[in-house]
mmCIF file of C-alpha atoms in Angstrom:
data_model
loop_
_atom_site.group_PDB
_atom_site.id
_atom_site.type_symbol
_atom_site.label_atom_id
_atom_site.label_comp_id
_atom_site.label_asym_id
_atom_site.label_seq_id
_atom_site.Cartn_x
_atom_site.Cartn_y
_atom_site.Cartn_z
ATOM 1 C CA ASN A 1 77.367 108.393 177.445
ATOM 2 C CA ALA A 2 76.881 111.822 178.984
ATOM 3 C CA THR A 3 78.855 110.820 182.085
ATOM 4 C CA ASN A 4 81.735 109.401 180.026
ATOM 5 C CA ALA A 5 81.810 112.486 177.824
ATOM 6 C CA ARG A 6 81.812 114.774 180.855
ATOM 7 C CA LEU A 7 84.699 112.885 182.466
ATOM 8 C CA ALA A 8 86.649 113.054 179.206
ATOM 9 C CA ARG A 9 85.979 116.796 179.011
ATOM 10 C CA GLU A 10 87.234 117.337 182.554
ATOM 11 C CA ALA A 11 90.398 115.335 181.879
ATOM 12 C CA ALA A 12 91.039 117.161 178.596
ATOM 13 C CA ASP A 13 90.597 120.565 180.206
ATOM 14 C CA ALA A 14 92.918 119.583 183.027
ATOM 15 C CA TYR A 15 95.734 118.735 180.608
ATOM 16 C CA SER A 16 95.152 121.556 178.132
ATOM 17 C CA GLY A 17 97.406 124.584 178.263
ATOM 18 C CA LYS A 18 98.762 127.477 176.247
ATOM 19 C CA ARG A 19 100.893 125.202 174.051
ATOM 20 C CA ARG A 20 98.483 122.315 173.730
ATOM 21 C CA LYS A 21 94.725 121.877 173.461
ATOM 22 C CA VAL A 22 93.388 118.411 174.188
ATOM 23 C CA ARG A 23 90.175 117.726 172.303
ATOM 24 C CA VAL A 24 87.400 115.256 173.074
ATOM 25 C CA ALA A 25 85.889 113.056 170.361
ATOM 26 C CA GLY A 26 82.365 111.723 170.662
ATOM 27 C CA CYS A 27 82.221 108.290 169.023
ATOM 28 C CA VAL A 28 79.053 107.345 167.135
ATOM 29 C CA ALA A 29 78.386 103.654 166.535
ATOM 30 C CA PRO A 30 77.511 102.357 163.048
ATOM 31 C CA LEU A 31 73.780 102.662 162.361
ATOM 32 C CA ALA A 32 73.625 99.214 160.748
ATOM 33 C CA LEU A 33 75.276 97.468 163.694
ATOM 34 C CA PRO A 34 72.026 96.328 165.329
ATOM 35 C CA ALA A 35 70.823 94.605 162.138
ATOM 36 C CA ALA A 36 73.078 91.643 162.879
ATOM 37 C CA GLU A 37 72.234 91.798 166.568
ATOM 38 C CA VAL A 38 68.530 91.482 165.779
ATOM 39 C CA GLU A 39 69.238 88.171 164.049
ATOM 40 C CA GLU A 40 71.004 87.024 167.204
ATOM 41 C CA GLY A 41 68.172 88.016 169.505
ATOM 42 C CA GLY A 42 68.839 91.747 169.812
ATOM 43 C CA SER A 43 66.050 94.297 170.086
ATOM 44 C CA LEU A 44 67.101 97.278 167.943
ATOM 45 C CA GLY A 45 66.540 97.761 164.208
ATOM 46 C CA VAL A 46 68.134 100.411 162.016
ATOM 47 C CA GLU A 47 65.349 102.982 162.557
ATOM 48 C CA GLU A 48 65.493 102.468 166.309
ATOM 49 C CA MET A 49 69.267 102.775 166.150
ATOM 50 C CA GLU A 50 68.983 106.140 164.399
ATOM 51 C CA ALA A 51 66.776 107.390 167.233
ATOM 52 C CA TYR A 52 69.223 105.983 169.758
ATOM 53 C CA VAL A 53 72.170 107.710 168.073
ATOM 54 C CA GLU A 54 70.274 110.999 168.108
ATOM 55 C CA CYS A 55 69.832 110.649 171.872
ATOM 56 C CA VAL A 56 73.509 109.785 172.336
ATOM 57 C CA VAL A 57 74.584 112.765 170.254
ATOM 58 C CA GLU A 58 72.358 115.098 172.274
ATOM 59 C CA ALA A 59 73.804 113.751 175.537
ATOM 60 C CA MET A 60 77.437 114.195 174.445
ATOM 61 C CA LEU A 61 76.968 117.489 172.628
ATOM 62 C CA PRO A 62 77.956 119.838 175.506
ATOM 63 C CA TYR A 63 81.242 118.023 176.132
ATOM 64 C CA VAL A 64 82.801 116.978 172.814
ATOM 65 C CA ASP A 65 84.826 118.922 170.247
ATOM 66 C CA ILE A 66 84.715 116.369 167.407
ATOM 67 C CA TRP A 67 82.273 113.741 166.193
ATOM 68 C CA PHE A 68 83.867 110.415 165.203
ATOM 69 C CA MET A 69 81.869 108.062 162.950
ATOM 70 C CA LYS A 70 83.636 104.749 163.547
ATOM 71 C CA ASP A 71 83.749 101.722 161.235
ATOM 72 C CA LEU A 72 81.142 102.907 158.735
ATOM 73 C CA GLY A 73 79.788 99.970 156.772
ATOM 74 C CA SER A 74 78.418 101.534 153.590
ATOM 75 C CA VAL A 75 78.017 104.732 151.594
ATOM 76 C CA ALA A 76 74.434 105.160 152.827
ATOM 77 C CA GLU A 77 75.456 104.683 156.444
ATOM 78 C CA SER A 78 78.215 107.272 156.017
ATOM 79 C CA ILE A 79 75.730 109.834 154.713
ATOM 80 C CA ASP A 80 72.917 109.008 157.154
ATOM 81 C CA THR A 81 75.199 109.235 160.195
ATOM 82 C CA ALA A 82 76.729 112.494 159.010
ATOM 83 C CA GLU A 83 73.237 113.889 158.451
ATOM 84 C CA ILE A 84 72.327 113.229 162.096
ATOM 85 C CA LEU A 85 75.501 114.935 163.278
ATOM 86 C CA CYS A 86 75.153 117.937 160.951
ATOM 87 C CA SER A 87 71.614 118.514 162.163
ATOM 88 C CA SER A 88 72.806 118.709 165.770
ATOM 89 C CA SER A 89 75.874 120.952 165.526
ATOM 90 C CA VAL A 90 78.641 122.378 163.355
ATOM 91 C CA LYS A 91 81.407 120.501 165.158
ATOM 92 C CA PRO A 92 84.065 118.847 162.944
ATOM 93 C CA ILE A 93 83.216 115.318 161.800
ATOM 94 C CA TRP A 94 85.699 112.480 161.361
ATOM 95 C CA ALA A 95 84.818 109.288 159.486
ATOM 96 C CA SER A 96 86.482 105.884 159.431
ATOM 97 C CA TRP A 97 86.148 102.701 157.398
ATOM 98 C CA GLU A 98 87.618 99.218 157.421
ATOM 99 C CA VAL A 99 88.794 98.682 153.856
ATOM 100 C CA GLU A 100 89.772 95.832 151.545
ATOM 101 C CA ARG A 101 90.531 95.296 147.861
ATOM 102 C CA ASP A 102 88.053 93.810 145.363
ATOM 103 C CA GLU A 103 88.729 91.532 142.394
ATOM 104 C CA VAL A 104 89.680 94.465 140.153
ATOM 105 C CA ALA A 105 92.073 95.888 142.764
ATOM 106 C CA ALA A 106 89.818 98.791 143.797
ATOM 107 C CA ILE A 107 89.758 99.886 147.446
ATOM 108 C CA THR A 108 86.332 99.146 148.909
ATOM 109 C CA ILE A 109 84.444 99.419 152.198
ATOM 110 C CA ALA A 110 84.883 96.002 153.781
ATOM 111 C CA GLN A 111 81.319 95.470 154.992
ATOM 112 C CA SER A 112 79.450 96.501 151.831
ATOM 113 C CA GLY A 113 82.025 96.085 149.059
ATOM 114 C CA GLU A 114 81.196 99.590 147.778
ATOM 115 C CA PRO A 115 84.002 101.803 146.446
ATOM 116 C CA LEU A 116 85.632 103.847 149.193
ATOM 117 C CA ASP A 117 86.030 106.833 146.870
ATOM 118 C CA ARG A 118 82.246 107.101 146.499
ATOM 119 C CA ALA A 119 81.717 107.489 150.253
ATOM 120 C CA VAL A 120 84.599 109.952 150.540
ATOM 121 C CA LEU A 121 83.412 112.145 147.681
ATOM 122 C CA GLU A 122 79.825 112.131 148.969
ATOM 123 C CA LEU A 123 80.929 113.335 152.397
ATOM 124 C CA LEU A 124 83.320 115.936 151.023
ATOM 125 C CA SER A 125 80.655 117.305 148.688
ATOM 126 C CA TRP A 126 78.028 118.221 151.242
ATOM 127 C CA VAL A 127 79.474 118.021 154.779
ATOM 128 C CA PRO A 128 81.127 121.413 155.388
ATOM 129 C CA SER A 129 82.548 120.341 158.739
ATOM 130 C CA MET A 130 84.363 117.231 157.430
ATOM 131 C CA GLY A 131 87.584 117.256 159.424
ATOM 132 C CA GLY A 132 89.151 113.817 159.132
ATOM 133 C CA MET A 133 89.005 110.481 157.298
ATOM 134 C CA LEU A 134 90.687 107.317 158.536
ATOM 135 C CA VAL A 135 91.091 103.795 157.157
ATOM 136 C CA ASN A 136 91.997 100.445 158.618
ATOM 137 C CA SER A 137 93.176 97.182 157.050
ATOM 138 C CA PHE A 138 95.240 94.210 158.166
ATOM 139 C CA ASP A 139 97.064 94.264 154.835
ATOM 140 C CA ASP A 140 99.866 96.846 154.698
ATOM 141 C CA GLU A 141 99.563 97.254 150.941
ATOM 142 C CA ILE A 142 95.819 97.856 151.128
ATOM 143 C CA GLN A 143 96.374 100.327 153.948
ATOM 144 C CA LYS A 144 98.953 102.127 151.839
ATOM 145 C CA ASP A 145 96.752 102.272 148.736
ATOM 146 C CA ALA A 146 93.759 103.468 150.773
ATOM 147 C CA LEU A 147 95.792 106.331 152.257
ATOM 148 C CA VAL A 148 97.125 107.291 148.828
ATOM 149 C CA LEU A 149 93.531 107.266 147.539
ATOM 150 C CA LEU A 150 92.356 109.520 150.373
ATOM 151 C CA ARG A 151 95.180 111.938 149.701
ATOM 152 C CA LYS A 152 94.160 112.155 146.042
ATOM 153 C CA LEU A 153 90.473 112.659 146.829
ATOM 154 C CA VAL A 154 90.816 115.377 149.462
ATOM 155 C CA PRO A 155 91.147 118.698 147.588
ATOM 156 C CA PHE A 156 94.260 120.769 148.143
ATOM 157 C CA GLY A 157 93.649 123.231 150.957
ATOM 158 C CA HIS A 158 90.705 121.287 152.414
ATOM 159 C CA GLU A 159 90.727 121.042 156.207
ATOM 160 C CA ALA A 160 90.075 117.301 156.219
ATOM 161 C CA GLN A 161 93.083 115.270 157.364
ATOM 162 C CA ILE A 162 93.682 111.613 156.543
ATOM 163 C CA GLY A 163 94.869 108.836 158.798
ATOM 164 C CA SER A 164 94.915 105.214 159.940
ATOM 165 C CA TYR A 165 93.969 103.376 163.088
ATOM 166 C CA ALA A 166 94.048 99.984 164.752
ATOM 167 C CA ASP A 167 91.033 97.934 165.710
ATOM 168 C CA ASP A 168 90.255 95.374 168.392
ATOM 169 C CA ASP A 169 91.915 92.533 166.493
ATOM 170 C CA HIS A 170 95.280 94.216 167.051
ATOM 171 C CA SER A 171 95.339 93.007 170.672
ATOM 172 C CA LEU A 172 98.511 90.985 170.106
ATOM 173 C CA VAL A 173 100.431 93.873 168.555
ATOM 174 C CA THR A 174 103.424 94.882 170.651
ATOM 175 C CA GLU A 175 104.401 98.497 171.234
ATOM 176 C CA ASP A 176 107.341 98.161 168.860
ATOM 177 C CA MET A 177 105.215 96.587 166.127
ATOM 178 C CA TYR A 178 102.615 99.316 166.396
ATOM 179 C CA PHE A 179 105.246 102.036 166.305
ATOM 180 C CA SER A 180 106.557 100.532 163.065
ATOM 181 C CA SER A 181 103.033 100.594 161.611
ATOM 182 C CA VAL A 182 102.623 104.240 162.601
ATOM 183 C CA GLU A 183 105.890 105.114 160.861
ATOM 184 C CA LYS A 184 104.622 103.460 157.669
ATOM 185 C CA TRP A 185 101.264 105.234 157.843
ATOM 186 C CA SER A 186 102.964 108.582 158.304
ATOM 187 C CA GLY A 187 105.120 107.849 155.291
ATOM 188 C CA TYR A 188 101.989 107.225 153.228
ATOM 189 C CA GLY A 189 100.598 110.641 154.166
ATOM 190 C CA ALA A 190 98.663 109.987 157.360
ATOM 191 C CA THR A 191 98.407 112.974 159.706
ATOM 192 C CA LEU A 192 95.878 111.342 162.047
ATOM 193 C CA ILE A 193 96.869 108.225 163.989
ATOM 194 C CA GLY A 194 94.332 106.212 165.932
ATOM 195 C CA THR A 195 94.380 103.309 168.366
ATOM 196 C CA SER A 196 91.638 101.163 169.878
ATOM 197 C CA ALA A 197 90.426 99.934 173.229
ATOM 198 C CA CYS A 198 92.706 96.889 172.985
ATOM 199 C CA LEU A 199 95.895 98.967 172.922
ATOM 200 C CA SER A 200 97.525 100.240 176.087
ATOM 201 C CA PRO A 201 98.514 103.748 177.252
ATOM 202 C CA GLU A 202 102.113 102.654 176.584
ATOM 203 C CA HIS A 203 101.316 102.359 172.866
ATOM 204 C CA ILE A 204 99.990 105.926 172.867
ATOM 205 C CA GLU A 205 102.956 107.257 174.842
ATOM 206 C CA ILE A 206 105.386 105.872 172.282
ATOM 207 C CA ILE A 207 103.410 107.315 169.367
ATOM 208 C CA ALA A 208 103.296 110.701 171.085
ATOM 209 C CA GLY A 209 107.056 110.598 171.713
ATOM 210 C CA ARG A 210 106.670 110.592 175.473
ATOM 211 C CA LYS A 211 108.248 107.197 175.907
ATOM 212 C CA THR A 212 111.332 105.646 174.376
ATOM 213 C CA ARG A 213 110.646 103.075 171.705
ATOM 214 C CA PRO A 214 111.432 99.537 172.915
ATOM 215 C CA GLN A 215 114.766 98.312 171.634
ATOM 216 C CA PRO A 216 115.317 94.733 170.392
ATOM 217 C CA LYS A 217 117.021 92.535 172.919
ATOM 218 C CA LYS A 218 120.673 91.968 172.141
ATOM 219 C CA LYS A 219 121.680 88.444 171.356
ATOM 220 C CA VAL A 220 124.019 86.862 173.861
ATOM 221 C CA HIS A 221 126.997 85.068 172.324
ATOM 222 C CA TRP A 222 128.486 82.418 174.538
ATOM 223 C CA HIS A 223 132.180 81.567 174.257
ATOM 224 C CA ARG A 224 133.810 78.491 175.645
#
């Protein structure tokens, strides 16, 4: 982790300039992730994972600008992870959740079924360095409603931005399809746009405006 963070820092510094500052995010894995792995023969429990995350955070600390809590699975996990990060530094913290809709149409955290607004309000209430909140869903309408909810919950003037991101199951998404999704997210109020390891540099170049968006192939009409 320290080596990866250092390499990212060197690359970011190399591309930063007077007009643009490239920042490095240190990604923190969900604390509850090993619980399922233990059932499948893994060796880490939640308490051990907390100790592991603390070590990872310490190793990345000199190199990162932002902490990114990815795919949080519950309200408790959101708070516990943020607590570890707040105890180590005052760097901005970003949080992300996979979301879905329950039987009464409320937006919930996919893994736990808890209301998303509860996790958001808890973090906003006591994490002074909360800098970003992102959501992910395969359903466009759920994604839209989750972004609208975030926009309502974040107080006017608060530094926290809202956004959306893709996950590893988006591996079959073309550049053009992803660009269309980004346009929708921006229209719903997203100011942070994320990708995942399954997407290519070409996806990012299009989002950043450094590459022309792919155009649909023209149909060929044959005449006798």
